[in-house]
Every structure is written in C-alpha cells, then in structure tokens.
Amino acid sequence: IGDVHGCFDELTCLLTDLGYSAREDYSWHHPEGRKMVFVGDLVDRGPRSPEVVRLVMESIRAGSALGVPGNHDVKFMRQVFGKKVQLTHGLDKTVEQYAAWELQHPGATRQAAEFIDRLVSHYVLDGGRLVVAHAGMKESMQGRGSGGVREFALYGETTGETDEFGLPVRHNWAAEYRGAATVVYGHTPVPQPEWLNRTLDIDTGCVFGGQLSALRWPEREIISVPAQATHAEPGRPFLPADTDGGAPGLTAQQEQDQLLDLSDVMGKRGVETRLHGRVTVPAENAAAALELMSRFALDPRWLIYLPPTMSPCGTSQEEGLLEHPAEAFAYFQQAGVARVICEEKHMGSRAVVIVCQDAAAARRTFGVEEDAGAGVCYTRTGRRFFDDDALETAFLDEVRNAVTRAGLWEELRTDWLCLDCELMPWSAKAQELIRRQYAPVGAAAAATLSDAEEALARAAAWLPNPEITALHERTAARRRMAADYTAACRRYCWPVRSVSDLKLAPFHLLAGQGETYVSRPHDWHMAMLARLEGGIVMATAHQTVDLSDPGSMAAGIRWWEELTARGGEGMVVKPMDFITTGTRGLVQPAVKCRGREYLRIIYGPEYTLPENLNRLRSRGLQKKRSLALREFSLGIESLERFARREPLRRVHEAVFGVLALESEPVDPRL
C-alpha cells in the first residue's frame, strides 16, 4: 500500500475494496489471511494521521500487516523524541492532530513514535521475490542491515542538485536496477503506479488529490481509490496536465525501452523459464539471431513472442506412409494424457498477429508512435509479413472487425490481442522460395521424365526387353510422382491481388491486457477463435479424441484420412491442456501428422519409393523434440514477462532465444 500521509478515509475505502474488514481493536484483517504491507509515510499533510498510525500499528500487532518507515514517519518520531526538526512539509499538521488526539488517548504520541522506531528499513518477502522499502532498494543492499541501507530505504539517492522548485534532484536508481526481485516502493508521487525494471512506485499522491494505490501480490494486480479531497499542494507538480484527448504518454518503462542494449542478447546466455528451467543459448546462435533481427526484424517494441518449432509424430510403419495418427496418439498415451484435440493443419505461413482496438491502445501497450498503426502481422522469424502498408492495414482492419463482432474486447476486458495463426496462401510469403526452389524441381522433373518415358516407350516397342520394360515402368512412376509433387505445391498457391484473397486461420489466442491465455484448454481457444469466422478469417476444423477409447481414436484416424485424401496437409495433435506435464516433465505441446501427398513437398517427389521410404524411417526425432520443448518454454516465458510488464530487454531475452535456437543443426524437414 502506497504512501497514506494521513488519508484515513481513503485508506479504509481501499482496504474495503481489497476485501479487508475492521475489528474492535482497530486492526484490519482479510478473510483469506492476506497481509497488508505499508511502504511508509503514514503521517503528515493529511487530515487524520493518528487514526492511520493506529490502524497500521494495531494490524501489525495482530499479525495482519507489515510496515516499513518513511522519511516523514522518522521525522515525526525524532520530533517526539525531542530532536530539533523543522515543522515543515506537513509535520506541523501531524503535531497539531496528535495534540488533539492526546486529549482522548493519553500517551498515544509517544506510543506512535516508539512504534515507528521499531520498524525495519525494508522487507524481503516471498522467498526473495519481493522487496518492500519506502524509497527503493538497490539489489546489492537487499536483505542487509546498515546505516547506509536504512538511509537509502528512507530517502533514496540524490544528485546533490536542486530543481526549479528548490527540491533535491533524486537519482533514478530504478532505471539502473537489474535485480531478480520485484521492488515495491513509494516516496516519489506519480500519477499512476509506475513499473520500471521490476520496480514499482506505488505512491500515487493521494494527499495531493491523486489516488491511494495497492499492489496485490503475487497477482500483480493494482487497486486504487481516488482522493476524497486535495489535502495539500505538492512541492513539485506530478499530476499530468489535461491533454485534450491527445495521444497517451509513454510510461517510464516504455521511455527506457526506446533504447535497447546489445549486451542483453549477446553471448552465451542461460534464460530461466517457468516451464523448462534454464534454457541455454550458445553464443554463436545468439550472434546469428542478432544479425537476423538487426537486418530484417520489425519494430522490436511489437516483438513480444516468436512461435516454436513443432516435432512430427513418430515414424509410421504403415505401408506407403511416413506419418500416421496412431503414432501421435501413442506418444500422448505414454505421457499420461487422457484427451487430445486434433486440429486441421493449414498449409500457409506461420503468422503472429497483434491487433489493437485502436492506435491509442497500441501506444499505451507497446509504446509505439501514433503513426505506427493499431497492430502488426509478422513471421515466425520476426519479419514484417507484408511489404505493402496498405495491404497490412486492410488485413488488420479485417481482424479487428472480427474481434469487435465477436465481442471479445469486452468479454476478455482487453484492448489488444496476440494471435498465433496460419496465413494463406503459402505463396503470399514464400513466392520467391517457390519460384527459385520448388517450381524448378517440378518443371525439371516433368520435362526430363516425360521425355525419358516417351523414349523408353519407343525403345520397349522396338526391342522388347524385361530390363527396358522395368525401366520404362519405373520412369513412368517417377513422372507421376513429379506430377503429384507439382499438384501438391499448386494446391497451396494462388494469386493475392487484394486482402480478400487472403485467408487467416488463428489457432491460439495467446495474450491480452495483463494476462496470457495459456492456462485455458485448447477447446476454449478453438471456441473463442471460431467466433471470429467471417471475411478473411476462417475457423480451424478440429476433433477431440479420447485416448482411452479405441473407437474415438479410430474416428480421429478416419478424420485425418479424409482430410489428407481431399488434399489437406494433415493435422496437429495437442494435449487438451495448453501446457501439460507428464511423469518425465514437460510434454510436447503439439505434434504434427502430415499427409502422404503433402510430404512430397518436404521430402521430394520420389520419397514414397520403397527404398527412400525405408531410409527415411530411420529419421531421429530426439533433437527436434528437445528443440520444440525449449522453444515452446521460451515463447511462453516471453509472453508472461510481457504480461507482467517486465522490461522489454527481459521479454527479448526469451524472444531472441527462440530465434537463436533455430540455428541448431536439426533436420529442417522434420
């Protein structure tokens, strides 16, 4: 709870909103046993300092609160103990209020001073994850006790200069903070609670007509109540002037994030993740990622997530097939998963779409300029998907309109969303790759094999011979395979002349304002995203499979066979829970099961020849699956860090990690 400064009425309103209630001994308690932690400056300037001190003192005595002293509290204490202090900055009001209070509560003034004298300089809470001090606490001082530590906790650090208001200029220690613990402090009033580098200034100037704020931990939820009056005028203005509806200003964190530091993403790094422990990023991989990001990536302020790679299912022994749903089901059965969801796999390009309700929401959340638009679409390597600004704007308008029609802004209480999608056609992004790599293979094979087949047919007719006949049949089969390869490629290509020629299939609703949605099951994601269907947005066909029911699994296999028979790429099989942990740790978030004809694009036209298929069946999946788990963990980590309002450098540590791991030597066909 931020600096109260004698604002007793606002404090009781805030505590009521937080779920606390008063007892006869004046202490306040929460029904769930939560504790209040006061950051100091209980007294001065406000109208009811004695009541505030009594509430805090009795709550601490009852075990329902903790508190640290503020500089105003210490000055009041010194005055009571007979030290020579000036009755300025509101201390005169506190002395006057206690003089009147003594008439009904003899000895209360001395009792309050002794209570303040017993308070410790700062607290380290929640296993070292949370530090509370009045004016802040450097990482090197946390948990230590000395005169210097107490001095910093009370006053922070000043430069020795004074500003135009005659007040000391404070050194911005929070701008340099790199500690692992979150530091919550007050002392310097700000219009809104201000996050910066895992620190939070919670003093929102209630006594000056602002508001009284609290941070609920570990939820990181901020609750505020407005001041009931302006009880004092600040020495330095801190409330923003009326902007007449102009663009919102940047937060302190967004201001600092304008300049990124190479040292935050270079060299060998160990990135701590919630899901998979420490993920190591080799220095050479980090250098490759930095090169790619520096040359090709979009504005890094949008870059909050990169999607992970995905492993295929185990290799099938079914005749003529390399992949089959039975192997996907078997993997999840062995991991102890009861239900999976099978989602149609669209042959497009992976796309991350961030769509904001308007440009103001984009500026508030991502700190981008007013002309940066209200969203972005980028590839799995962080490049902007569209080179044409007008096409991107029209595309984002389509997505935004779909979200608005579905009512998701209101339902999810957000003004932005991050979606993981497939964007079609494949040729929309891979045109150059198709022209230089895939199309020449089909054209060359068709030309040479057609001529060879024709020549062998003439030879067989002129000179019947078993070897010539066999070679002719083999060449004819190869020519048909080449034709199947070309047909498979063409199925995923069509011209894009306007936004209406695009198709977007979202399959993950990743994050919105202040939260990620990775705790929701996949059927929730499918249901929410199906509501966006219309225009260019299409729903992803899916089917749930009960892995304890052979009939359900057989139905899932038939569904895959029907999908692939009509030219579909295949399906992705996922455990129903977005994040699933088995007996051996984190389970693959998804495995892909691709169709026979689609795999011609991946392995080449003739991969179905028995000798080729037998060789491919020896492919190893261990490296790919390890890579998929590490990238998935980093992707979730980056989203959660962004949702917690962590510095952009912390978000990018995980984002760059995903891209860096893509440099690992893993068979790209898997």
XYZ file of C-alpha atoms in Angstrom:
670
model
C 0.000 0.000 0.000
C 1.407 3.354 -1.084
C 2.107 6.484 0.946
C -1.017 7.211 3.035
C 0.003 10.593 4.527
C -2.878 10.758 6.979
C -5.601 9.964 4.411
C -7.553 7.673 6.725
C -10.867 7.728 4.848
C -9.209 6.783 1.567
C -7.249 4.029 3.334
C -10.358 2.405 4.767
C -12.063 2.617 1.360
C -9.070 0.937 -0.263
C -8.911 -1.801 2.362
C -12.625 -2.456 1.939
C -12.160 -2.778 -1.825
C -9.324 -5.223 -1.153
C -11.615 -7.378 0.990
C -10.382 -6.376 4.463
C -12.611 -5.530 7.414
C -12.059 -3.869 10.794
C -12.162 -5.487 14.216
C -12.908 -3.943 17.585
C -9.199 -3.496 18.356
C -8.907 -1.256 15.246
C -6.891 -3.853 13.330
C -7.965 -4.891 9.835
C -7.987 -8.458 8.547
C -8.583 -10.349 5.312
C -10.755 -13.498 5.312
C -8.085 -15.380 3.319
C -5.293 -14.390 5.693
C -3.638 -11.971 3.271
C -1.365 -9.293 4.739
C -1.137 -5.563 4.263
C 2.370 -4.195 3.681
C 2.724 -0.427 4.080
C 5.572 1.340 2.270
C 5.760 4.151 4.837
C 4.903 7.844 5.125
C 1.817 7.183 7.202
C 1.784 10.727 8.600
C 1.928 14.413 7.578
C -0.118 16.626 5.292
C -3.348 14.607 5.511
C -6.247 15.184 7.931
C -6.142 12.025 10.112
C -2.592 10.860 10.749
C -3.238 9.479 14.285
C -6.025 7.193 13.020
C -3.797 5.927 10.202
C -0.949 5.128 12.592
C -3.316 3.345 14.992
C -4.769 1.206 12.192
C -1.324 0.172 10.968
C 0.113 -0.308 14.456
C -2.757 -2.483 15.661
C -2.805 -4.505 12.433
C 0.922 -5.210 12.741
C 0.427 -6.179 16.379
C -2.399 -8.529 15.321
C -0.226 -10.132 12.638
C -2.274 -8.957 9.657
C 0.172 -6.315 8.415
C 3.801 -5.370 7.945
C 5.251 -1.920 7.517
C 8.432 -0.002 6.843
C 9.069 3.583 7.932
C 9.018 6.543 5.588
C 11.096 9.672 5.906
C 8.056 11.622 7.167
C 7.421 8.987 9.834
C 11.033 9.155 11.025
C 10.972 12.948 11.140
C 7.807 12.817 13.267
C 9.452 10.230 15.540
C 12.530 12.420 16.004
C 10.338 15.402 16.868
C 8.543 13.357 19.538
C 11.898 12.193 20.938
C 12.955 15.816 21.363
C 15.263 16.165 18.382
C 15.473 19.515 16.656
C 13.453 19.325 13.454
C 11.607 21.879 11.379
C 7.824 21.698 11.406
C 7.589 21.742 7.610
C 6.209 19.543 4.821
C 3.092 18.751 6.826
C 4.717 17.824 10.136
C 3.010 20.801 11.760
C -0.373 19.235 10.940
C 0.643 15.899 12.432
C 1.861 17.535 15.648
C -1.368 19.507 15.879
C -3.515 16.416 15.266
C -1.672 14.398 17.912
C -2.053 17.209 20.433
C -5.822 16.965 19.998
C -5.659 13.150 19.924
C -3.866 13.080 23.286
C -6.968 14.524 24.975
C -8.812 11.258 24.297
C -5.801 8.922 24.023
C -3.133 9.902 26.558
C 0.336 8.652 25.658
C -0.611 7.902 22.047
C 2.014 10.248 20.606
C 4.900 8.558 22.414
C 3.469 5.151 21.596
C 3.338 6.050 17.888
C 6.951 7.255 17.898
C 8.181 4.093 19.615
C 6.222 2.005 17.103
C 7.924 3.800 14.195
C 11.313 3.341 15.846
C 10.835 -0.446 15.864
C 10.103 -0.719 12.133
C 12.799 -2.308 9.963
C 14.212 -0.489 6.930
C 12.884 -2.949 4.347
C 11.375 -6.388 3.901
C 12.447 -9.259 1.654
C 9.334 -11.384 1.126
C 8.038 -14.362 -0.854
C 11.317 -16.245 -0.868
C 13.262 -13.251 -2.145
C 10.874 -12.463 -4.992
C 9.530 -9.265 -3.402
C 11.294 -6.386 -1.655
C 9.434 -3.518 0.037
C 11.125 -0.273 1.074
C 9.964 3.305 1.329
C 12.212 4.951 -1.270
C 13.509 1.814 -3.002
C 16.328 -0.665 -2.540
C 19.302 -1.479 -4.752
C 19.987 -5.133 -5.431
C 23.288 -5.006 -3.539
C 21.525 -3.740 -0.390
C 18.623 -6.178 -0.255
C 18.493 -8.191 2.957
C 21.343 -6.255 4.551
C 21.248 -4.077 7.634
C 23.412 -0.966 7.989
C 23.129 2.766 8.355
C 23.665 3.195 4.625
C 20.938 0.700 3.785
C 18.467 2.392 6.130
C 19.378 5.806 4.728
C 18.754 4.627 1.158
C 15.483 2.963 2.163
C 14.224 6.234 3.654
C 15.475 8.813 1.176
C 16.782 7.094 -1.925
C 19.737 8.778 -3.552
C 20.109 12.406 -4.609
C 22.484 14.024 -7.079
C 23.282 16.992 -4.848
C 21.403 19.332 -7.182
C 18.066 21.066 -6.741
C 15.353 21.548 -9.330
C 13.368 24.649 -10.270
C 11.081 24.045 -7.281
C 14.001 24.041 -4.844
C 13.660 20.296 -4.209
C 16.566 17.820 -4.337
C 17.052 16.014 -7.651
C 16.797 12.293 -6.986
C 18.995 9.773 -8.744
C 16.806 7.352 -10.692
C 18.112 4.119 -9.181
C 15.194 2.164 -10.687
C 16.404 2.946 -14.234
C 19.603 1.029 -13.463
C 18.006 -1.793 -11.483
C 18.739 -5.314 -12.790
C 17.792 -7.394 -9.763
C 15.687 -10.549 -9.827
C 13.364 -9.394 -7.029
C 10.477 -7.011 -7.614
C 10.972 -3.867 -5.526
C 7.833 -2.006 -4.422
C 8.347 1.472 -3.028
C 6.829 4.946 -2.701
C 8.349 8.286 -1.638
C 8.065 9.962 -5.057
C 4.464 10.631 -6.127
C 3.491 9.576 -9.648
C 0.120 9.920 -11.424
C -0.243 6.144 -11.861
C 1.655 3.220 -10.316
C 4.859 3.147 -12.337
C 6.659 -0.057 -13.331
C 10.309 0.207 -14.291
C 12.800 -2.672 -14.458
C 10.970 -4.901 -11.967
C 10.352 -1.987 -9.624
C 7.016 -0.368 -8.847
C 6.480 3.132 -7.495
C 3.128 2.760 -5.711
C 2.901 6.326 -4.313
C 0.133 7.894 -6.384
C -0.140 11.102 -4.370
C -3.419 10.602 -2.533
C -2.763 13.523 -0.202
C -2.182 15.765 -3.238
C -5.511 14.893 -4.844
C -4.295 11.812 -6.704
C -5.218 8.326 -5.541
C -4.239 5.730 -2.971
C -2.952 2.552 -4.595
C -2.132 -1.005 -3.621
C -0.459 -3.910 -5.390
C -1.959 -7.362 -4.818
C 0.871 -9.893 -4.716
C 1.544 -12.305 -6.329
C -1.266 -11.432 -8.756
C 0.443 -8.114 -9.631
C -2.993 -6.533 -9.711
C -3.200 -2.838 -8.861
C -6.211 -1.467 -6.972
C -6.674 2.277 -6.462
C -9.211 4.617 -4.901
C -9.405 8.345 -5.701
C -8.567 11.010 -3.146
C -11.633 12.467 -1.478
C -10.022 15.906 -1.460
C -6.771 17.703 -2.189
C -5.375 17.849 1.320
C -2.088 19.560 0.389
C -0.363 21.074 -2.610
C 2.690 19.200 -3.896
C 6.052 20.914 -3.891
C 6.549 19.663 -7.440
C 3.565 19.138 -9.809
C 3.116 15.464 -10.615
C -0.409 15.101 -11.984
C -0.477 15.344 -15.811
C -1.899 18.410 -17.479
C -5.092 17.965 -19.477
C -4.084 16.505 -22.859
C -7.428 17.333 -24.505
C -7.834 13.758 -25.669
C -4.416 13.600 -27.331
C -2.237 10.530 -27.615
C -1.390 8.878 -24.283
C 2.106 9.490 -22.994
C 4.701 6.764 -22.629
C 5.274 5.024 -19.322
C 8.658 5.190 -17.632
C 9.353 1.648 -18.809
C 8.396 2.441 -22.389
C 10.611 5.514 -22.332
C 13.565 3.421 -21.218
C 12.767 0.662 -23.711
C 13.270 3.111 -26.583
C 16.982 2.282 -26.373
C 17.948 -1.391 -26.346
C 21.304 -2.737 -25.185
C 23.174 -5.308 -27.285
C 24.672 -6.851 -24.152
C 21.202 -8.043 -23.136
C 21.053 -10.501 -26.062
C 24.701 -11.201 -26.957
C 26.985 -14.001 -25.827
C 26.178 -17.321 -24.207
C 23.061 -16.947 -22.129
C 21.026 -19.014 -19.728
C 17.381 -17.984 -19.882
C 15.314 -19.019 -16.874
C 11.867 -20.287 -17.841
C 8.906 -21.274 -15.722
C 8.199 -24.403 -17.754
C 11.601 -25.873 -18.565
C 14.122 -24.425 -16.139
C 17.223 -22.830 -17.607
C 17.460 -22.874 -21.402
C 20.990 -22.359 -22.706
C 21.529 -20.199 -25.782
C 25.037 -20.675 -27.260
C 26.973 -17.523 -28.157
C 27.198 -18.394 -31.851
C 23.438 -18.923 -32.037
C 22.819 -15.605 -30.288
C 25.056 -13.858 -32.837
C 23.083 -15.353 -35.726
C 19.794 -14.245 -34.168
C 21.118 -10.733 -33.574
C 22.241 -10.476 -37.200
C 18.822 -11.525 -38.449
C 16.945 -9.253 -36.057
C 19.151 -6.253 -36.763
C 18.758 -6.525 -40.530
C 15.228 -7.769 -41.062
C 13.039 -7.584 -37.952
C 10.113 -5.251 -37.456
C 9.989 -2.544 -34.764
C 11.189 -4.506 -31.706
C 8.530 -2.975 -29.467
C 5.972 -5.234 -31.173
C 8.178 -8.297 -30.794
C 6.735 -9.996 -27.711
C 6.595 -13.583 -28.977
C 8.001 -15.964 -31.550
C 6.279 -19.317 -32.122
C 8.191 -22.540 -31.504
C 9.076 -25.252 -33.949
C 6.959 -28.402 -33.862
C 8.018 -32.024 -33.952
C 6.342 -34.592 -36.195
C 4.785 -37.697 -34.725
C 6.793 -40.884 -34.506
C 7.647 -42.607 -37.776
C 4.928 -44.923 -39.051
C 5.426 -48.463 -40.327
C 2.167 -48.339 -42.281
C 2.720 -49.271 -45.917
C 3.449 -46.226 -48.066
C 3.264 -43.803 -45.118
C 5.881 -41.942 -43.119
C 3.473 -40.372 -40.617
C 0.184 -41.666 -39.214
C -2.069 -40.533 -36.323
C -1.586 -43.802 -34.425
C 1.971 -42.733 -33.533
C 0.779 -39.315 -32.333
C -1.866 -40.908 -30.127
C 0.656 -43.419 -28.768
C 3.076 -40.658 -27.764
C 0.471 -38.827 -25.708
C -0.867 -42.055 -24.203
C 2.625 -42.874 -22.947
C 2.852 -39.368 -21.461
C -0.337 -39.980 -19.468
C -2.550 -37.634 -21.499
C -6.240 -38.596 -21.439
C -7.652 -36.378 -24.201
C -6.167 -34.705 -27.231
C -7.507 -32.268 -29.765
C -6.782 -32.812 -33.455
C -6.683 -29.585 -35.452
C -6.555 -29.295 -39.212
C -3.086 -28.194 -40.306
C -3.301 -25.417 -42.854
C -0.577 -25.147 -45.465
C 0.219 -21.484 -45.161
C 2.846 -19.409 -43.406
C 3.040 -19.114 -39.633
C 1.994 -15.618 -38.623
C 1.796 -13.788 -35.317
C -0.940 -11.155 -35.368
C -1.122 -8.403 -32.768
C -4.323 -6.436 -33.161
C -5.240 -3.429 -31.017
C -8.626 -1.820 -30.604
C -7.199 1.473 -31.855
C -3.930 3.377 -32.231
C -4.197 4.762 -28.692
C -4.322 1.217 -27.295
C -1.244 0.316 -29.348
C 0.633 3.278 -27.912
C -0.451 2.530 -24.337
C 0.540 -1.117 -24.512
C 3.520 -1.207 -26.851
C 4.860 2.346 -26.653
C 4.824 2.811 -30.433
C 4.357 6.137 -32.187
C 0.927 7.414 -33.167
C 1.558 6.686 -36.841
C 2.692 3.092 -36.184
C -0.833 1.793 -36.641
C -3.004 -0.342 -34.419
C -1.362 -3.700 -34.869
C 1.113 -5.766 -36.816
C 1.497 -9.124 -38.534
C 4.903 -10.801 -38.525
C 6.556 -14.092 -39.424
C 7.993 -16.727 -37.110
C 11.415 -15.103 -37.551
C 10.232 -11.630 -36.556
C 9.997 -10.115 -40.038
C 7.079 -7.985 -41.074
C 4.739 -10.205 -43.067
C 3.537 -7.587 -45.541
C 5.750 -5.248 -47.528
C 2.665 -3.328 -48.653
C 1.499 -0.986 -45.858
C -1.962 -0.591 -47.390
C -2.427 -4.365 -47.555
C -1.325 -4.761 -43.932
C -3.724 -2.032 -42.801
C -6.626 -3.657 -44.663
C -5.665 -7.063 -43.240
C -5.561 -5.772 -39.651
C -8.877 -3.982 -40.149
C -10.421 -7.328 -41.108
C -9.067 -8.997 -37.969
C -10.058 -6.061 -35.746
C -13.588 -6.067 -37.139
C -13.832 -9.808 -36.489
C -12.782 -9.335 -32.851
C -15.275 -6.490 -32.475
C -18.136 -8.520 -33.981
C -17.341 -11.386 -31.629
C -17.413 -9.082 -28.594
C -14.005 -10.243 -27.382
C -12.785 -6.769 -26.395
C -15.494 -6.591 -23.746
C -15.558 -10.256 -22.779
C -11.806 -10.505 -22.233
C -11.542 -6.936 -20.876
C -8.680 -6.076 -23.168
C -7.876 -3.574 -25.886
C -5.313 -5.768 -27.650
C -4.861 -9.433 -28.527
C -1.986 -11.590 -29.735
C -2.959 -14.454 -32.061
C -0.933 -17.382 -33.378
C -2.142 -18.206 -36.890
C -1.585 -19.685 -40.309
C -1.852 -17.152 -43.121
C -2.723 -18.431 -46.577
C -1.868 -18.859 -49.341
C 1.599 -20.245 -48.773
C 2.658 -18.305 -51.847
C 1.772 -14.990 -50.172
C 5.058 -15.100 -48.280
C 7.008 -17.915 -49.949
C 6.682 -16.675 -53.534
C 10.423 -16.290 -54.040
C 11.135 -19.648 -52.394
C 8.572 -21.329 -54.636
C 9.952 -19.652 -57.756
C 13.596 -20.463 -57.020
C 13.311 -23.868 -55.335
C 10.023 -25.722 -55.550
C 8.811 -24.773 -59.031
C 12.127 -25.611 -60.779
C 12.094 -29.101 -59.237
C 8.644 -29.816 -60.629
C 9.363 -28.243 -64.012
C 12.697 -30.009 -64.488
C 11.297 -33.361 -63.377
C 8.270 -33.059 -65.649
C 10.360 -32.118 -68.683
C 13.102 -34.708 -68.312
C 10.979 -37.604 -67.108
C 8.308 -37.068 -69.768
C 10.963 -37.184 -72.486
C 12.634 -40.182 -70.877
C 9.333 -42.023 -70.530
C 8.496 -41.393 -74.180
C 11.934 -42.572 -75.340
C 11.742 -45.702 -73.216
C 8.255 -46.459 -74.553
C 9.621 -46.339 -78.117
C 12.593 -48.485 -77.146
C 10.379 -51.077 -75.470
C 8.158 -51.239 -78.557
C 11.137 -51.579 -80.902
C 13.090 -54.056 -78.776
C 11.028 -55.894 -76.183
C 13.270 -56.465 -73.174
C 12.411 -57.023 -69.479
C 15.029 -54.539 -68.314
C 13.806 -51.826 -70.696
C 10.203 -52.534 -69.699
C 11.079 -52.298 -65.992
C 12.980 -49.053 -66.548
C 10.057 -47.658 -68.530
C 7.613 -48.520 -65.754
C 9.889 -47.020 -63.123
C 10.329 -43.819 -65.150
C 6.568 -43.562 -65.690
C 6.060 -43.926 -61.941
C 8.659 -41.230 -61.288
C 6.937 -38.931 -63.782
C 3.612 -39.444 -61.989
C 5.288 -38.683 -58.663
C 6.683 -35.463 -60.127
C 3.195 -34.544 -61.322
C 1.828 -35.282 -57.834
C 4.552 -33.069 -56.377
C 3.612 -30.180 -58.667
C -0.076 -30.655 -57.889
C 0.667 -30.629 -54.158
C 2.576 -27.350 -54.474
C -0.106 -25.715 -56.608
C -2.780 -26.617 -54.085
C -1.307 -24.098 -51.648
C -0.656 -21.273 -54.103
C -2.953 -18.653 -55.588
C -2.588 -15.005 -56.578
C -3.123 -12.284 -53.977
C -4.428 -9.105 -55.566
C -6.238 -7.716 -52.522
C -6.893 -8.503 -48.884
C -9.939 -10.584 -49.852
C -7.603 -13.145 -51.457
C -6.023 -13.913 -48.069
C -7.209 -16.469 -45.534
C -6.273 -16.359 -41.854
C -6.711 -19.387 -39.602
C -5.969 -18.477 -35.952
C -5.471 -21.416 -33.600
C -4.052 -19.871 -30.402
C -5.407 -16.855 -28.542
C -2.157 -16.129 -26.756
C -2.460 -12.959 -24.694
C -4.376 -9.786 -23.941
C -4.252 -6.954 -21.451
C -2.275 -8.050 -18.393
C -2.617 -11.798 -18.940
C -1.832 -14.766 -21.118
C -4.397 -17.402 -22.037
C -2.070 -20.398 -21.888
C -3.874 -21.708 -18.809
C -7.010 -22.263 -20.923
C -7.544 -25.636 -22.655
C -7.320 -25.913 -26.412
C -11.051 -26.396 -26.879
C -11.525 -22.965 -25.257
C -9.120 -21.477 -27.805
C -10.956 -23.173 -30.666
C -14.352 -21.985 -29.427
C -13.227 -18.389 -28.922
C -11.463 -18.171 -32.270
C -14.355 -19.791 -34.157
C -16.367 -16.702 -33.230
C -14.049 -14.633 -35.439
C -15.065 -16.541 -38.569
C -16.123 -14.362 -41.458
C -14.416 -12.361 -44.176
C -10.797 -13.479 -44.412
C -10.858 -15.217 -41.014
C -11.643 -18.914 -41.080
C -12.267 -21.344 -38.255
C -9.928 -24.288 -37.798
C -11.667 -27.640 -38.110
C -10.914 -29.866 -35.140
C -11.909 -33.041 -33.371
C -11.478 -34.243 -29.799
C -10.123 -37.748 -29.232
C -10.410 -39.773 -26.029
C -7.200 -41.803 -25.821
C -8.828 -44.393 -23.568
C -11.472 -45.156 -26.216
C -10.361 -47.189 -29.278
C -13.471 -46.058 -31.138
C -12.641 -42.407 -30.556
C -9.080 -42.949 -31.772
C -10.340 -44.778 -34.867
C -12.636 -41.840 -35.608
C -9.675 -39.475 -35.284
C -7.674 -41.558 -37.742
C -10.564 -41.603 -40.241
C -10.858 -37.836 -39.942
C -7.159 -37.477 -40.806
C -7.534 -39.843 -43.753
C -10.447 -37.817 -45.095
C -8.549 -34.545 -44.644
C -5.475 -35.763 -46.484
C -7.469 -37.579 -49.188
C -9.026 -34.306 -50.288
C -5.664 -32.549 -50.411
C -5.293 -31.280 -46.858
C -1.851 -31.002 -45.313
C -2.731 -33.113 -42.283
C -3.425 -32.360 -38.643
C -1.778 -31.217 -35.445
C -2.400 -33.301 -32.333
C -2.250 -31.471 -28.996
C -2.958 -32.434 -25.403
C -6.187 -30.755 -24.358
C -4.358 -28.643 -21.778
C -2.221 -25.961 -23.397
C 0.625 -26.800 -21.012
C 0.890 -30.441 -19.971
C 3.393 -32.086 -17.662
C 3.835 -35.843 -17.539
C 5.912 -38.219 -15.450
C 9.034 -37.223 -17.396
C 8.416 -33.496 -17.338
C 7.009 -31.171 -19.950
C 5.045 -32.926 -22.692
C 5.266 -31.859 -26.329
C 2.711 -29.047 -26.792
C 1.848 -30.433 -30.224
C 2.968 -32.998 -32.785
C 2.180 -32.748 -36.465
C 0.897 -35.622 -38.533
C 1.263 -34.775 -42.208
C -0.390 -36.414 -45.176
C 1.329 -38.604 -47.762
C 0.995 -36.151 -50.652
C 1.928 -33.063 -48.671
C 5.178 -34.731 -47.602
C 6.263 -34.788 -51.259
C 6.847 -31.042 -50.903
C 9.034 -31.684 -47.861
C 10.987 -34.807 -48.854
C 10.858 -34.603 -52.641
C 8.686 -36.142 -55.367
C 10.090 -39.660 -55.034
C 10.148 -40.052 -51.272
C 7.434 -42.745 -51.473
C 9.666 -45.137 -53.410
C 10.194 -48.105 -51.069
C 13.959 -47.654 -50.857
C 13.569 -43.952 -49.996
C 10.761 -44.521 -47.523
C 12.735 -47.216 -45.706
C 15.718 -44.897 -45.385
C 13.554 -42.025 -44.124
C 12.021 -44.248 -41.463
C 15.345 -44.188 -39.648
C 14.984 -40.448 -39.006
C 15.646 -39.419 -35.411
C 13.240 -37.143 -33.555
C 15.031 -36.634 -30.242
C 16.829 -33.406 -31.204
C 13.715 -31.967 -32.821
C 11.574 -32.725 -29.789
C 14.130 -31.252 -27.415
C 14.265 -28.124 -29.561
C 10.460 -27.880 -29.670
C 10.182 -28.023 -25.869
C 12.885 -25.409 -25.318
C 11.417 -23.017 -27.877
C 7.901 -23.530 -26.504
C 9.125 -22.719 -22.987
C 10.885 -19.583 -24.198
C 7.811 -18.462 -26.138
C 5.538 -18.798 -23.116
C 8.177 -17.099 -20.977
C 8.328 -14.050 -23.257
C 4.537 -13.679 -23.231
C 4.321 -13.992 -19.462
C 7.106 -11.479 -18.952
C 5.321 -9.006 -21.212
C 2.034 -9.584 -19.377
C 3.839 -8.857 -16.091
C 5.058 -5.548 -17.568
C 8.677 -6.599 -17.342
C 11.259 -4.539 -19.253
C 11.447 -5.153 -22.983
C 15.012 -6.430 -22.573
C 13.632 -9.243 -20.403
C 10.971 -10.074 -22.985
C 13.548 -10.018 -25.775
C 15.870 -12.297 -23.839
C 13.321 -15.075 -24.375
C 12.250 -13.967 -27.876
C 15.840 -13.871 -29.119
C 16.356 -17.258 -27.505
C 13.680 -18.808 -29.735
C 15.248 -17.389 -32.882
C 18.756 -18.308 -31.744
C 17.797 -21.944 -31.180
C 16.575 -22.111 -34.778
C 20.276 -22.156 -35.733
C 20.717 -25.572 -34.133
C 21.642 -28.328 -36.622
C 18.293 -30.128 -36.788
C 16.875 -31.674 -39.975
C 14.637 -28.866 -41.336
C 12.313 -31.408 -42.965
C 11.131 -32.669 -39.583
